PDB file of C-alpha atoms in Angstrom:
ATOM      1  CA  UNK E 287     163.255  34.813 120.645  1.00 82.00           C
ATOM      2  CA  UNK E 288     163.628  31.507 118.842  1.00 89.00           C
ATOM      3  CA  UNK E 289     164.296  32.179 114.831  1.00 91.00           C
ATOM      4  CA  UNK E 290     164.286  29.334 112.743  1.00 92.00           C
ATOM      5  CA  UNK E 291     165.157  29.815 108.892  1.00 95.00           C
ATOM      6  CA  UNK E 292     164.683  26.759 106.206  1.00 97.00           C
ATOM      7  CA  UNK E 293     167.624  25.451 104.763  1.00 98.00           C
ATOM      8  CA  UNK E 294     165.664  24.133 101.863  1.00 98.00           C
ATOM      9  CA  UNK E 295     162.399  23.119 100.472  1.00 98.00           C
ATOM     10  CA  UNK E 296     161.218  19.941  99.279  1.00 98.00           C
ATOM     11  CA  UNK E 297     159.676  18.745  95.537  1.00 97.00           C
ATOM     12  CA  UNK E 298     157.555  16.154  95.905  1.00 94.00           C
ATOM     13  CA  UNK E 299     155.215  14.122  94.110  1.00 91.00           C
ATOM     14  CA  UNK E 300     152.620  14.523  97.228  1.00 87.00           C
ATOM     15  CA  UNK E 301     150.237  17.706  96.357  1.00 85.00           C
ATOM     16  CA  UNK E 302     147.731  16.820  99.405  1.00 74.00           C
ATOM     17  CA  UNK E 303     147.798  15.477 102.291  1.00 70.00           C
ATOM     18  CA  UNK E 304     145.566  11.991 101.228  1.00 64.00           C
ATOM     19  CA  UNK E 305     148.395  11.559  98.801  1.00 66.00           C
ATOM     20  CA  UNK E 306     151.238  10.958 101.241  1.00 64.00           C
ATOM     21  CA  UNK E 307     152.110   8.035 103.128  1.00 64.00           C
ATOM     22  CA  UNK E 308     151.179   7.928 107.265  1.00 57.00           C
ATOM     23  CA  UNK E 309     154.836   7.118 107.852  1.00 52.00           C
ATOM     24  CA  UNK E 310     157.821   7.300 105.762  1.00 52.00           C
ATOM     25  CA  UNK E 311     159.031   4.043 104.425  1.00 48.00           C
ATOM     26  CA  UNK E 312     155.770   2.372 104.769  1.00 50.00           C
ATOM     27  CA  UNK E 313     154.450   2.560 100.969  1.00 53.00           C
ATOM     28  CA  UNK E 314     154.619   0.433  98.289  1.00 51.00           C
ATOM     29  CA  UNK E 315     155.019   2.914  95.574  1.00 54.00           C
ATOM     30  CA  UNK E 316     157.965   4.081  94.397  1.00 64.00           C
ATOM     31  CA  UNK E 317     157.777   7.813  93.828  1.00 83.00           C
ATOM     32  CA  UNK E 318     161.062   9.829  94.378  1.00 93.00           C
ATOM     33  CA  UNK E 319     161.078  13.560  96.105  1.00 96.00           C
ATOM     34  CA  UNK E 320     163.958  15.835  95.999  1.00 98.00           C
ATOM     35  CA  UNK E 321     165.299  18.226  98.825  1.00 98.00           C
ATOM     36  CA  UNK E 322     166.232  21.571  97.340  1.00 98.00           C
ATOM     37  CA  UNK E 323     168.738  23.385  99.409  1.00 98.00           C
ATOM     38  CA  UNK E 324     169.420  27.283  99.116  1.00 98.00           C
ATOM     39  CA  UNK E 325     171.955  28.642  96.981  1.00 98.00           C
ATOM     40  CA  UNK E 326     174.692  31.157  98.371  1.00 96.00           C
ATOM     41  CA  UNK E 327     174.713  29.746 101.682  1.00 97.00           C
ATOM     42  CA  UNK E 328     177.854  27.188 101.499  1.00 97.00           C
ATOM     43  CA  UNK E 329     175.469  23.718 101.502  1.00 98.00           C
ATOM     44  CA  UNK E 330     177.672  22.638  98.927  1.00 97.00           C
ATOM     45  CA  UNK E 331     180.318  22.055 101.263  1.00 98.00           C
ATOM     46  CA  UNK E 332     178.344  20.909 103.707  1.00 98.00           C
ATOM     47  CA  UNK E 333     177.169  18.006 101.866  1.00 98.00           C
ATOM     48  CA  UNK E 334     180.903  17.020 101.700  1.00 97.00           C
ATOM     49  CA  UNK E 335     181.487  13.524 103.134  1.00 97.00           C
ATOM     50  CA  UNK E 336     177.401  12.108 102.378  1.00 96.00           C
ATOM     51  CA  UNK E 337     179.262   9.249  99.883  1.00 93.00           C
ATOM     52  CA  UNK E 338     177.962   6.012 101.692  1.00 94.00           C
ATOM     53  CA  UNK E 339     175.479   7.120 103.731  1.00 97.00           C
ATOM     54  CA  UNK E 340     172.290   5.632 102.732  1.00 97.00           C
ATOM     55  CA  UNK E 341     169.602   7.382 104.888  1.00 97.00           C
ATOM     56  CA  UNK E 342     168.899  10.920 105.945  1.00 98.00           C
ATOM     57  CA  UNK E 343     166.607  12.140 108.572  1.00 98.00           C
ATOM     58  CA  UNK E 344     165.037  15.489 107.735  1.00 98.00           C
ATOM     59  CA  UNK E 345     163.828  18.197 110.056  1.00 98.00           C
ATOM     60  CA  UNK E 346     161.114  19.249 108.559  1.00 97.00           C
ATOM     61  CA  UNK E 347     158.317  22.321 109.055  1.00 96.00           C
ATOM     62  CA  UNK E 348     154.714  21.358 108.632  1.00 94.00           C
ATOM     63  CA  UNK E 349     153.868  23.994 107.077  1.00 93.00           C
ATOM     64  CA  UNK E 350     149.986  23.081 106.317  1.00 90.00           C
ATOM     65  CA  UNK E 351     149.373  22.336 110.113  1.00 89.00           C
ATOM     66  CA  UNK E 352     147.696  25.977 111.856  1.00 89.00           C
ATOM     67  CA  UNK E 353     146.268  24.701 114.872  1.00 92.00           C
ATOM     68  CA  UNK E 354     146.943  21.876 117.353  1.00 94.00           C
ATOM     69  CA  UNK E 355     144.606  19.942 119.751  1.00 92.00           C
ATOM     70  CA  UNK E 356     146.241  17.770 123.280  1.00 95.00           C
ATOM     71  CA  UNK E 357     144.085  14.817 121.989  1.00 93.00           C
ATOM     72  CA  UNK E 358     143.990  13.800 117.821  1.00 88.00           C
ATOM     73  CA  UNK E 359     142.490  10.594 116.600  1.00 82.00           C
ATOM     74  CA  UNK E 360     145.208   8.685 114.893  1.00 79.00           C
ATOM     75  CA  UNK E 361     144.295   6.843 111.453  1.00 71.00           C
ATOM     76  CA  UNK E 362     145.331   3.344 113.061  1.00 70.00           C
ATOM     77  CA  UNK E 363     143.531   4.117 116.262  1.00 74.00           C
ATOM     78  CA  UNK E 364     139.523   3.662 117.120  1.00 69.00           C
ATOM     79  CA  UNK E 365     139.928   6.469 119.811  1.00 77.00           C
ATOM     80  CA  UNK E 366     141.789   9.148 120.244  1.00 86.00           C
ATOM     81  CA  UNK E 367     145.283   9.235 121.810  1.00 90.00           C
ATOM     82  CA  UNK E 368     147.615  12.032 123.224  1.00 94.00           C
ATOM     83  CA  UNK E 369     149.376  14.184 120.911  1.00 94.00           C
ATOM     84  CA  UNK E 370     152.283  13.508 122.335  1.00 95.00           C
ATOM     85  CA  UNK E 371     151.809   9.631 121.968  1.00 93.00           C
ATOM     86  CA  UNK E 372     150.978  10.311 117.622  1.00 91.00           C
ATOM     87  CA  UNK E 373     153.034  11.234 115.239  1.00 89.00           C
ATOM     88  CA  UNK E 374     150.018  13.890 114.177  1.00 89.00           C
ATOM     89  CA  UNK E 375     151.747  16.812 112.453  1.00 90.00           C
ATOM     90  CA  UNK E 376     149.621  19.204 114.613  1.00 91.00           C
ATOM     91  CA  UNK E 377     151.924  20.274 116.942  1.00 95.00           C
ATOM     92  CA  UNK E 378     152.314  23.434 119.227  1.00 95.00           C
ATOM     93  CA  UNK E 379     155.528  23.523 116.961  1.00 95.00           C
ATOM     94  CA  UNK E 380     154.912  21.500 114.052  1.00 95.00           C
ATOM     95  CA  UNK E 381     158.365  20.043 113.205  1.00 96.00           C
ATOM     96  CA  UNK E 382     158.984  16.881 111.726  1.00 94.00           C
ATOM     97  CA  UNK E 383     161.227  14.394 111.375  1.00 95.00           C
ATOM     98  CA  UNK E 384     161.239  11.641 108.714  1.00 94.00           C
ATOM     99  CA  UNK E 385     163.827   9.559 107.701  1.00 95.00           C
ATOM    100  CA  UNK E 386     164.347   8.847 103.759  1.00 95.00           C
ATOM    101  CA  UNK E 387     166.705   7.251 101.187  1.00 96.00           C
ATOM    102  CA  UNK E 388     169.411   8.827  99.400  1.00 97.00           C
ATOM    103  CA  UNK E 389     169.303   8.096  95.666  1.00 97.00           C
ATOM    104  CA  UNK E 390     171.760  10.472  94.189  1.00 97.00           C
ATOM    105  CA  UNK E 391     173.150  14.120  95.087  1.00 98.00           C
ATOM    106  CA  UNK E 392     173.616  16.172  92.382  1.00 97.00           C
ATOM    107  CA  UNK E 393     174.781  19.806  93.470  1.00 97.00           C
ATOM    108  CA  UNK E 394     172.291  21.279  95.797  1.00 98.00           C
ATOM    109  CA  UNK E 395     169.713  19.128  94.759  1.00 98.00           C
ATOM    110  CA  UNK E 396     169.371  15.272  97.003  1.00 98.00           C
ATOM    111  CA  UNK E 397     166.559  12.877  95.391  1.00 98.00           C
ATOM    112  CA  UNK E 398     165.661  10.860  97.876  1.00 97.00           C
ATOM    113  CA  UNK E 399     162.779   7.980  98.103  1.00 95.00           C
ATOM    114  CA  UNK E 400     160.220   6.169 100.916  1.00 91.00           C
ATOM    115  CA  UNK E 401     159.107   9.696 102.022  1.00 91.00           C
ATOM    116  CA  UNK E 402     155.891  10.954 103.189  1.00 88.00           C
ATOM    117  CA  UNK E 403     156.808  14.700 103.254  1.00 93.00           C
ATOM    118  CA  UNK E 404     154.448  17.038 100.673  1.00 93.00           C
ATOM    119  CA  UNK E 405     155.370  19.234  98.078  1.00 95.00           C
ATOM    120  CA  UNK E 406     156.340  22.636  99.337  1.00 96.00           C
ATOM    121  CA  UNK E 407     157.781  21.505 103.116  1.00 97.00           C
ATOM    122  CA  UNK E 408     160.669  23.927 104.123  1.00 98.00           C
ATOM    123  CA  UNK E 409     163.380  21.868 105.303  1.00 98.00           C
ATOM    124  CA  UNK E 410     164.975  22.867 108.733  1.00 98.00           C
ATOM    125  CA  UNK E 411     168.200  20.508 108.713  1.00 98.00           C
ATOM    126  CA  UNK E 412     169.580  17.092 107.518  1.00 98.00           C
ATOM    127  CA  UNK E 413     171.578  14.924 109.036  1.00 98.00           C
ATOM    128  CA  UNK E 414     172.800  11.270 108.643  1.00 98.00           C
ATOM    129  CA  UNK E 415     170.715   8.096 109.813  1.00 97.00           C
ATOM    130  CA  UNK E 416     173.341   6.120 111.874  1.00 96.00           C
ATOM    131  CA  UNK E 417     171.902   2.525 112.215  1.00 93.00           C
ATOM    132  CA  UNK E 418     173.841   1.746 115.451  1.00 92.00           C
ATOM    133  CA  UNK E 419     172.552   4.939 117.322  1.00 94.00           C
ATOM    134  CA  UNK E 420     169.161   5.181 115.872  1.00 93.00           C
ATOM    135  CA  UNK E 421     167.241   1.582 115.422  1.00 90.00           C
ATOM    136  CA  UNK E 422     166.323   0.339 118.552  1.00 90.00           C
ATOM    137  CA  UNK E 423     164.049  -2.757 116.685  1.00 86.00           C
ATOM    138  CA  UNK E 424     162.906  -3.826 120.364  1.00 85.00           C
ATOM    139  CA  UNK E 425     161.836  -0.904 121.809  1.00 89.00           C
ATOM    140  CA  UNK E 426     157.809  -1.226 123.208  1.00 89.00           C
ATOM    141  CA  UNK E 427     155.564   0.977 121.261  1.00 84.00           C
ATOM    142  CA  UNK E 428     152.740   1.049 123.284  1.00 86.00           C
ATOM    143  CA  UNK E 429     149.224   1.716 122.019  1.00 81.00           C
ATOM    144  CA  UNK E 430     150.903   1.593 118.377  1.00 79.00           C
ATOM    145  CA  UNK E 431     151.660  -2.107 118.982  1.00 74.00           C
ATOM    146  CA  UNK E 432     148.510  -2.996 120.101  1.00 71.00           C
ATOM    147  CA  UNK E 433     146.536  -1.447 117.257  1.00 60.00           C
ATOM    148  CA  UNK E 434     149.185  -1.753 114.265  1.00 57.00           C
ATOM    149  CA  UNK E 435     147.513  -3.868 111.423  1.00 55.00           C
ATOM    150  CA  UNK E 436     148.685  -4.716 108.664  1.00 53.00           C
ATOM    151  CA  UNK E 437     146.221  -4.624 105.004  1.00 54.00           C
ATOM    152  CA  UNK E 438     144.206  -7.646 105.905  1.00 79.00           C
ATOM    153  CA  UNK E 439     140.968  -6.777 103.414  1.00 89.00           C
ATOM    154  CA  UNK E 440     141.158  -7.092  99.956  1.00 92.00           C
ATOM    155  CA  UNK E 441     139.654  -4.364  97.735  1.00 95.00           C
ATOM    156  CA  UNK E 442     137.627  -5.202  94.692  1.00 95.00           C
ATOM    157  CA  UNK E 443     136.153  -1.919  92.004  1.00 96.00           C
ATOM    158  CA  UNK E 444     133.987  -2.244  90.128  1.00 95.00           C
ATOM    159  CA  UNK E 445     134.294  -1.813  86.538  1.00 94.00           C
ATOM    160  CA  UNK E 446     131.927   1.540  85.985  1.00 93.00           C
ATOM    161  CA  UNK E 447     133.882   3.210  89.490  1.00 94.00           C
ATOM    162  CA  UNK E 448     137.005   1.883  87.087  1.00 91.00           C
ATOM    163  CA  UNK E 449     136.183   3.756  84.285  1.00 92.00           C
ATOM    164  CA  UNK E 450     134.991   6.835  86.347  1.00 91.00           C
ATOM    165  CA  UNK E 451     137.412   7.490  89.187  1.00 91.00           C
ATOM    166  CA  UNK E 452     140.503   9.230  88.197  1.00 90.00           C
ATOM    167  CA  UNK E 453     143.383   6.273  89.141  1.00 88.00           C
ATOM    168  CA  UNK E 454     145.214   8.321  92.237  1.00 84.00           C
ATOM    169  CA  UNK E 455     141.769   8.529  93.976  1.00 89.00           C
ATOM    170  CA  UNK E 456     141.557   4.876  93.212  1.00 91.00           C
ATOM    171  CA  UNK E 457     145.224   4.307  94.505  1.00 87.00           C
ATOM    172  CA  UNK E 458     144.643   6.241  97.899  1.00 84.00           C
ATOM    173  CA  UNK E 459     140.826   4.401  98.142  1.00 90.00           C
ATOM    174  CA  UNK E 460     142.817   0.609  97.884  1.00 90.00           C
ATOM    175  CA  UNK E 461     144.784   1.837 100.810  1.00 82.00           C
ATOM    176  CA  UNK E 462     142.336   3.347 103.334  1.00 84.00           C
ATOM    177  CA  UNK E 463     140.214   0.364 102.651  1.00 89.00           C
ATOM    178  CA  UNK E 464     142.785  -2.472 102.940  1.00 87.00           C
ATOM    179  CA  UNK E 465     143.893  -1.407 106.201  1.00 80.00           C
ATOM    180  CA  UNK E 466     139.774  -0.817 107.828  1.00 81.00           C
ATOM    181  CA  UNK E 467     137.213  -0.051 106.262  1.00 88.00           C
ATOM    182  CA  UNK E 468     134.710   0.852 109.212  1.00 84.00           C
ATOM    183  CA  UNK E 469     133.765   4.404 109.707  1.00 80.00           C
ATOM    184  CA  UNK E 470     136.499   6.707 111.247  1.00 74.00           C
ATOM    185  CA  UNK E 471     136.524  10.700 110.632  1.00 69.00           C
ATOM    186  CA  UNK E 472     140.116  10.566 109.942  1.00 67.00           C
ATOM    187  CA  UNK E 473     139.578   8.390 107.358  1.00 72.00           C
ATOM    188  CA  UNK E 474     137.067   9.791 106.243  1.00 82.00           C
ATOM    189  CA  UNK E 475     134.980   7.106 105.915  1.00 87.00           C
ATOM    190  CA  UNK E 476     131.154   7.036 107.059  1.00 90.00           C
ATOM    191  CA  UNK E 477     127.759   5.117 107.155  1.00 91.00           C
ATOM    192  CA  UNK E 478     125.061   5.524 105.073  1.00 93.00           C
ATOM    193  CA  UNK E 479     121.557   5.493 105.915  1.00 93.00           C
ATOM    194  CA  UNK E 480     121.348   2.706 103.228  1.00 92.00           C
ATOM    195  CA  UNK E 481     124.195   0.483 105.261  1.00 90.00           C
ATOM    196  CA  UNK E 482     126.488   0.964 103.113  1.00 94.00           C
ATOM    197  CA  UNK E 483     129.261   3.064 103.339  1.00 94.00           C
ATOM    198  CA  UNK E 484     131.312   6.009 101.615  1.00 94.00           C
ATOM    199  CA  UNK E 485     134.429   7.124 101.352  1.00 92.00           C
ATOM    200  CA  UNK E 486     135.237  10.713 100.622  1.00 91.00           C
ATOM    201  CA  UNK E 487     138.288  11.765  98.865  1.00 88.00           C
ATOM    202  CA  UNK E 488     138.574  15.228  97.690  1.00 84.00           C
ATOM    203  CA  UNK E 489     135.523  16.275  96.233  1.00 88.00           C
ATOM    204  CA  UNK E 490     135.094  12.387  95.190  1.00 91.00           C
ATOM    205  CA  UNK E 491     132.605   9.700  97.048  1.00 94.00           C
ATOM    206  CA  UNK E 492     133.392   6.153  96.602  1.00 95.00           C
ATOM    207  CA  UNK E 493     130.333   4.144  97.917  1.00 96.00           C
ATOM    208  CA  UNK E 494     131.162   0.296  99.279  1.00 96.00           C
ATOM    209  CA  UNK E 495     129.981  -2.541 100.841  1.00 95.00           C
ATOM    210  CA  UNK E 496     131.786  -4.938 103.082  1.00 94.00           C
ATOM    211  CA  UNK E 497     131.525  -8.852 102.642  1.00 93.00           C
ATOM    212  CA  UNK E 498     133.730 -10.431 105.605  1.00 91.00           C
ATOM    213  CA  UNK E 499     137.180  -9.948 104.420  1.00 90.00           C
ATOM    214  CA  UNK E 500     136.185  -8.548 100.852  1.00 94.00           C
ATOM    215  CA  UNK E 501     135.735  -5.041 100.558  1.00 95.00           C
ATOM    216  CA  UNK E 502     133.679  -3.773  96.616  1.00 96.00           C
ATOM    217  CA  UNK E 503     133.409  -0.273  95.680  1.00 96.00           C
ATOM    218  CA  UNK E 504     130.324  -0.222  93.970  1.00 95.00           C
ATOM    219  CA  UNK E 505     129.465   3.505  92.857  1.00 95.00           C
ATOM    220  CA  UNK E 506     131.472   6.658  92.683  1.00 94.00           C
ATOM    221  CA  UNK E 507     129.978  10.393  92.958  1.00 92.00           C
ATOM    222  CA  UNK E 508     131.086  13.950  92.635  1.00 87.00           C
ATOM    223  CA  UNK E 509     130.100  15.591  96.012  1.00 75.00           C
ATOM    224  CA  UNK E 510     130.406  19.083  97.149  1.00 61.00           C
ATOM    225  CA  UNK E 511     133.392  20.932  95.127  1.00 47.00           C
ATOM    226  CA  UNK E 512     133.893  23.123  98.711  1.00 44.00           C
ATOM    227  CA  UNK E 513     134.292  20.112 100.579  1.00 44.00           C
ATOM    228  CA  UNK E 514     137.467  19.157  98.903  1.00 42.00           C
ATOM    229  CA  UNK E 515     140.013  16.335 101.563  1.00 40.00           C
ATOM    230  CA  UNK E 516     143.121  19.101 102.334  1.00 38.00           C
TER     231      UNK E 516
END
């Protein structure tokens, strides 16, 4: 019998899952998280020795994943891929592993920064990001460098969707869009009989057009409150 117990839990600024990055270290806004460890259990010497280390890679449980499926459809990906080619956190054990930056230590309590890890995620372990041992820069990707793209649409609101939408829907809608705004169910973004096209966030649905390289969100609507994005 494999028992695992947390050695930790995490505070973050990331309530649901459309709120967090895809990958750590890949957003540009600067919100800080802090790893909680557990009292009475000696952590405080074993974060002896962490002056100067800069990184941290953090074992991680996901604890809002419950089922798992051999094939997911990745959000960078038009089809879908092998689990085991994703970084999906639906796992048959769903462990992760992100790597974030140390701001300060203070006790039990490390803040760290350019996470992607919710509020609530039990931390299994920690242990220190060694650039020598761990980049490999070079290293072939496969499918990931084939269909990596970077933000190449640019995102326009409307001034009535401005005044409507509350600003982290907003945030999370610039992101999704800039990187492809086609339909994709992981994205959660569909066609309308109309042509145009939604995007669902929550219990929010932005409606948008697409003009070449321009993307304008020109309506925003309250849909079903029991269809709320996770």
């Amino acid at each position: 019998m494999l028992t695992l117990e947390p050695i930790g839990i995490v505070h973050s600024p990331y309530v649901s899952k459309y709120d967090a990055p895809r990958q750590p270290g890949v957003d540009d806004r600067r919100h800080e998280a802090v790893v909680e460890l557990m009292a009475g259990r000696n952590f405080e010497q074993a974060l002896e020795d962490m002056a100067g280390i800069e990184r941290i890679w953090i074992v991680s449980w996901f604890h809002r994943a419950t089922t798992w499926k051999p094939k997911v459809l990745p959000p960078r990906s038009t089809h879908k891929r092998g689990l085991f080619a994703t970084r999906s956190p639906h796992r048959p054990n769903p462990i992760g592993l992100s790597v974030a930056r140390i701001v300060a230590i203070d006790g039990l309590r490390i803040t760290i920064a350019e996470t992607d890890l919710l509020d609530g995620t039990p931390v299994l372990d920690i242990k220190p990001y060694i650039p020598y041992a761990d980049s490999f820069p070079g290293s072939a990707a496969g499918w990931v460098d084939d269909d990596v793209r970077s933000a190449v649409f640019d995102v326009h609101v409307d001034h009535d969707v401005h005044v409507m939408a509350p600003a982290d829907v907003l945030d999370h809608a610039r992101r999704v869009l800039a990187l492809d705004p086609d339909p994709h169910p992981y994205r959660r973004t569909s066609m309308l009989p109309d042509g145009r096209r939604m995007l669902a966030i929550r219990q929010w649905r932005l409606i948008y057009v697409v003009d070449g390289h321009d993307v304008h969100i020109k309506a925003i609507v309250i849909g079903d409150s029991n269809d709320e994005m996770p």
